[in-house]
Amino acid sequence: VFGVRRAQRDGKKGWSAWVTGREEQWRGIVYSDVIFAAGFAIFVLSDFPPTQRFGLVVLAGLIIDILANLFVLPLLGGAQWKKK
């Protein structure tokens, strides 16, 4: 959202502001999620099944997080809602 606000201050509007924000912020989003995934992936190697499942659920959540932050939020934020 910070990248979008910055792009809007620079004169971009609508979808182009979201694209600019995503281009600016994607590395931080992906890198931080990869670091978290590496930390929680150790749980998958456990011999205790609930701990393994916990690690898998966290990894799945991090993948969903990347997709939501890079694709879903810009679509929702850049959507042009029509007034009735």
PDB file of C-alpha atoms in Angstrom:
ATOM      1  CA  VAL A   1       0.000   0.000   0.000  1.00  0.00           C
ATOM      2  CA  PHE A   2       2.915   2.357   0.677  1.00  0.00           C
ATOM      3  CA  GLY A   3       4.163   1.923  -2.887  1.00  0.00           C
ATOM      4  CA  VAL A   4       0.680   2.685  -4.201  1.00  0.00           C
ATOM      5  CA  ARG A   5       0.440   5.857  -2.118  1.00  0.00           C
ATOM      6  CA  ARG A   6       3.850   6.953  -3.369  1.00  0.00           C
ATOM      7  CA  ALA A   7       2.819   6.304  -6.983  1.00  0.00           C
ATOM      8  CA  GLN A   8      -0.367   8.302  -6.429  1.00  0.00           C
ATOM      9  CA  ARG A   9       1.674  11.214  -5.084  1.00  0.00           C
ATOM     10  CA  ASP A  10       3.766  10.987  -8.263  1.00  0.00           C
ATOM     11  CA  GLY A  11       0.630  11.440 -10.361  1.00  0.00           C
ATOM     12  CA  LYS A  12      -0.342   7.881 -11.244  1.00  0.00           C
ATOM     13  CA  LYS A  13      -3.936   6.863 -10.755  1.00  0.00           C
ATOM     14  CA  GLY A  14      -5.979   3.712 -10.581  1.00  0.00           C
ATOM     15  CA  TRP A  15      -4.514   0.488 -11.864  1.00  0.00           C
ATOM     16  CA  SER A  16      -1.193   2.017 -12.935  1.00  0.00           C
ATOM     17  CA  ALA A  17      -0.548   3.107  -9.329  1.00  0.00           C
ATOM     18  CA  TRP A  18      -1.117  -0.461  -8.148  1.00  0.00           C
ATOM     19  CA  VAL A  19       1.169  -1.877 -10.835  1.00  0.00           C
ATOM     20  CA  THR A  20       3.890   0.589  -9.865  1.00  0.00           C
ATOM     21  CA  GLY A  21       3.463  -0.265  -6.191  1.00  0.00           C
ATOM     22  CA  ARG A  22       3.690  -3.983  -6.904  1.00  0.00           C
ATOM     23  CA  GLU A  23       6.806  -3.531  -9.037  1.00  0.00           C
ATOM     24  CA  GLU A  24       8.395  -1.601  -6.191  1.00  0.00           C
ATOM     25  CA  GLN A  25       7.384  -3.885  -3.316  1.00  0.00           C
ATOM     26  CA  TRP A  26       7.415  -7.461  -4.685  1.00  0.00           C
ATOM     27  CA  ARG A  27      10.978  -8.280  -3.656  1.00  0.00           C
ATOM     28  CA  GLY A  28      10.398  -7.467  -0.002  1.00  0.00           C
ATOM     29  CA  ILE A  29       7.176  -9.474   0.064  1.00  0.00           C
ATOM     30  CA  VAL A  30       8.690 -12.535  -1.593  1.00  0.00           C
ATOM     31  CA  TYR A  31      12.007 -12.424   0.273  1.00  0.00           C
ATOM     32  CA  SER A  32      10.387 -12.101   3.695  1.00  0.00           C
ATOM     33  CA  ASP A  33       8.006 -14.978   2.971  1.00  0.00           C
ATOM     34  CA  VAL A  34      10.861 -17.166   1.727  1.00  0.00           C
ATOM     35  CA  ILE A  35      12.778 -16.471   4.944  1.00  0.00           C
ATOM     36  CA  PHE A  36       9.729 -17.350   7.052  1.00  0.00           C
ATOM     37  CA  ALA A  37       9.169 -20.485   4.945  1.00  0.00           C
ATOM     38  CA  ALA A  38      12.761 -21.574   5.490  1.00  0.00           C
ATOM     39  CA  GLY A  39      12.303 -21.157   9.229  1.00  0.00           C
ATOM     40  CA  PHE A  40       9.031 -23.055   9.416  1.00  0.00           C
ATOM     41  CA  ALA A  41      10.098 -25.748   6.927  1.00  0.00           C
ATOM     42  CA  ILE A  42      12.164 -27.323   9.688  1.00  0.00           C
ATOM     43  CA  PHE A  43       8.886 -28.403  11.304  1.00  0.00           C
ATOM     44  CA  VAL A  44       8.089 -30.553   8.257  1.00  0.00           C
ATOM     45  CA  LEU A  45      11.147 -32.670   9.057  1.00  0.00           C
ATOM     46  CA  SER A  46       9.825 -33.529  12.523  1.00  0.00           C
ATOM     47  CA  ASP A  47       8.884 -37.099  13.470  1.00  0.00           C
ATOM     48  CA  PHE A  48       5.792 -35.857  15.320  1.00  0.00           C
ATOM     49  CA  PRO A  49       2.840 -35.701  12.837  1.00  0.00           C
ATOM     50  CA  PRO A  50       1.048 -32.670  14.373  1.00  0.00           C
ATOM     51  CA  THR A  51       4.264 -30.679  14.109  1.00  0.00           C
ATOM     52  CA  GLN A  52       4.687 -31.778  10.485  1.00  0.00           C
ATOM     53  CA  ARG A  53       1.142 -30.671   9.698  1.00  0.00           C
ATOM     54  CA  PHE A  54       1.750 -27.346  11.414  1.00  0.00           C
ATOM     55  CA  GLY A  55       4.802 -26.765   9.224  1.00  0.00           C
ATOM     56  CA  LEU A  56       2.843 -27.640   6.073  1.00  0.00           C
ATOM     57  CA  VAL A  57      -0.045 -25.365   7.022  1.00  0.00           C
ATOM     58  CA  VAL A  58       2.307 -22.450   7.670  1.00  0.00           C
ATOM     59  CA  LEU A  59       4.077 -23.047   4.338  1.00  0.00           C
ATOM     60  CA  ALA A  60       0.723 -23.155   2.523  1.00  0.00           C
ATOM     61  CA  GLY A  61      -0.302 -19.939   4.276  1.00  0.00           C
ATOM     62  CA  LEU A  62       2.886 -18.224   3.171  1.00  0.00           C
ATOM     63  CA  ILE A  63       2.263 -19.220  -0.453  1.00  0.00           C
ATOM     64  CA  ILE A  64      -1.275 -17.852  -0.204  1.00  0.00           C
ATOM     65  CA  ASP A  65       0.168 -14.703   1.394  1.00  0.00           C
ATOM     66  CA  ILE A  66       2.465 -14.082  -1.579  1.00  0.00           C
ATOM     67  CA  LEU A  67      -0.347 -14.599  -4.081  1.00  0.00           C
ATOM     68  CA  ALA A  68      -2.781 -12.429  -2.136  1.00  0.00           C
ATOM     69  CA  ASN A  69      -0.325  -9.570  -1.651  1.00  0.00           C
ATOM     70  CA  LEU A  70       0.920  -9.515  -5.232  1.00  0.00           C
ATOM     71  CA  PHE A  71      -2.277 -10.259  -7.152  1.00  0.00           C
ATOM     72  CA  VAL A  72      -5.514 -10.201  -5.125  1.00  0.00           C
ATOM     73  CA  LEU A  73      -4.984  -6.976  -3.174  1.00  0.00           C
ATOM     74  CA  PRO A  74      -4.003  -4.960  -6.269  1.00  0.00           C
ATOM     75  CA  LEU A  75      -7.077  -6.290  -8.073  1.00  0.00           C
ATOM     76  CA  LEU A  76      -9.324  -5.296  -5.184  1.00  0.00           C
ATOM     77  CA  GLY A  77      -7.616  -1.955  -4.635  1.00  0.00           C
ATOM     78  CA  GLY A  78      -7.471  -0.998  -8.294  1.00  0.00           C
ATOM     79  CA  ALA A  79     -11.009  -2.055  -9.125  1.00  0.00           C
ATOM     80  CA  GLN A  80     -13.263   0.645 -10.426  1.00  0.00           C
ATOM     81  CA  TRP A  81     -16.519   0.222  -8.543  1.00  0.00           C
ATOM     82  CA  LYS A  82     -19.515   1.478 -10.483  1.00  0.00           C
ATOM     83  CA  LYS A  83     -22.037   3.584  -8.625  1.00  0.00           C
ATOM     84  CA  LYS A  84     -25.690   2.752  -9.139  1.00  0.00           C
TER      85      LYS A  84
END
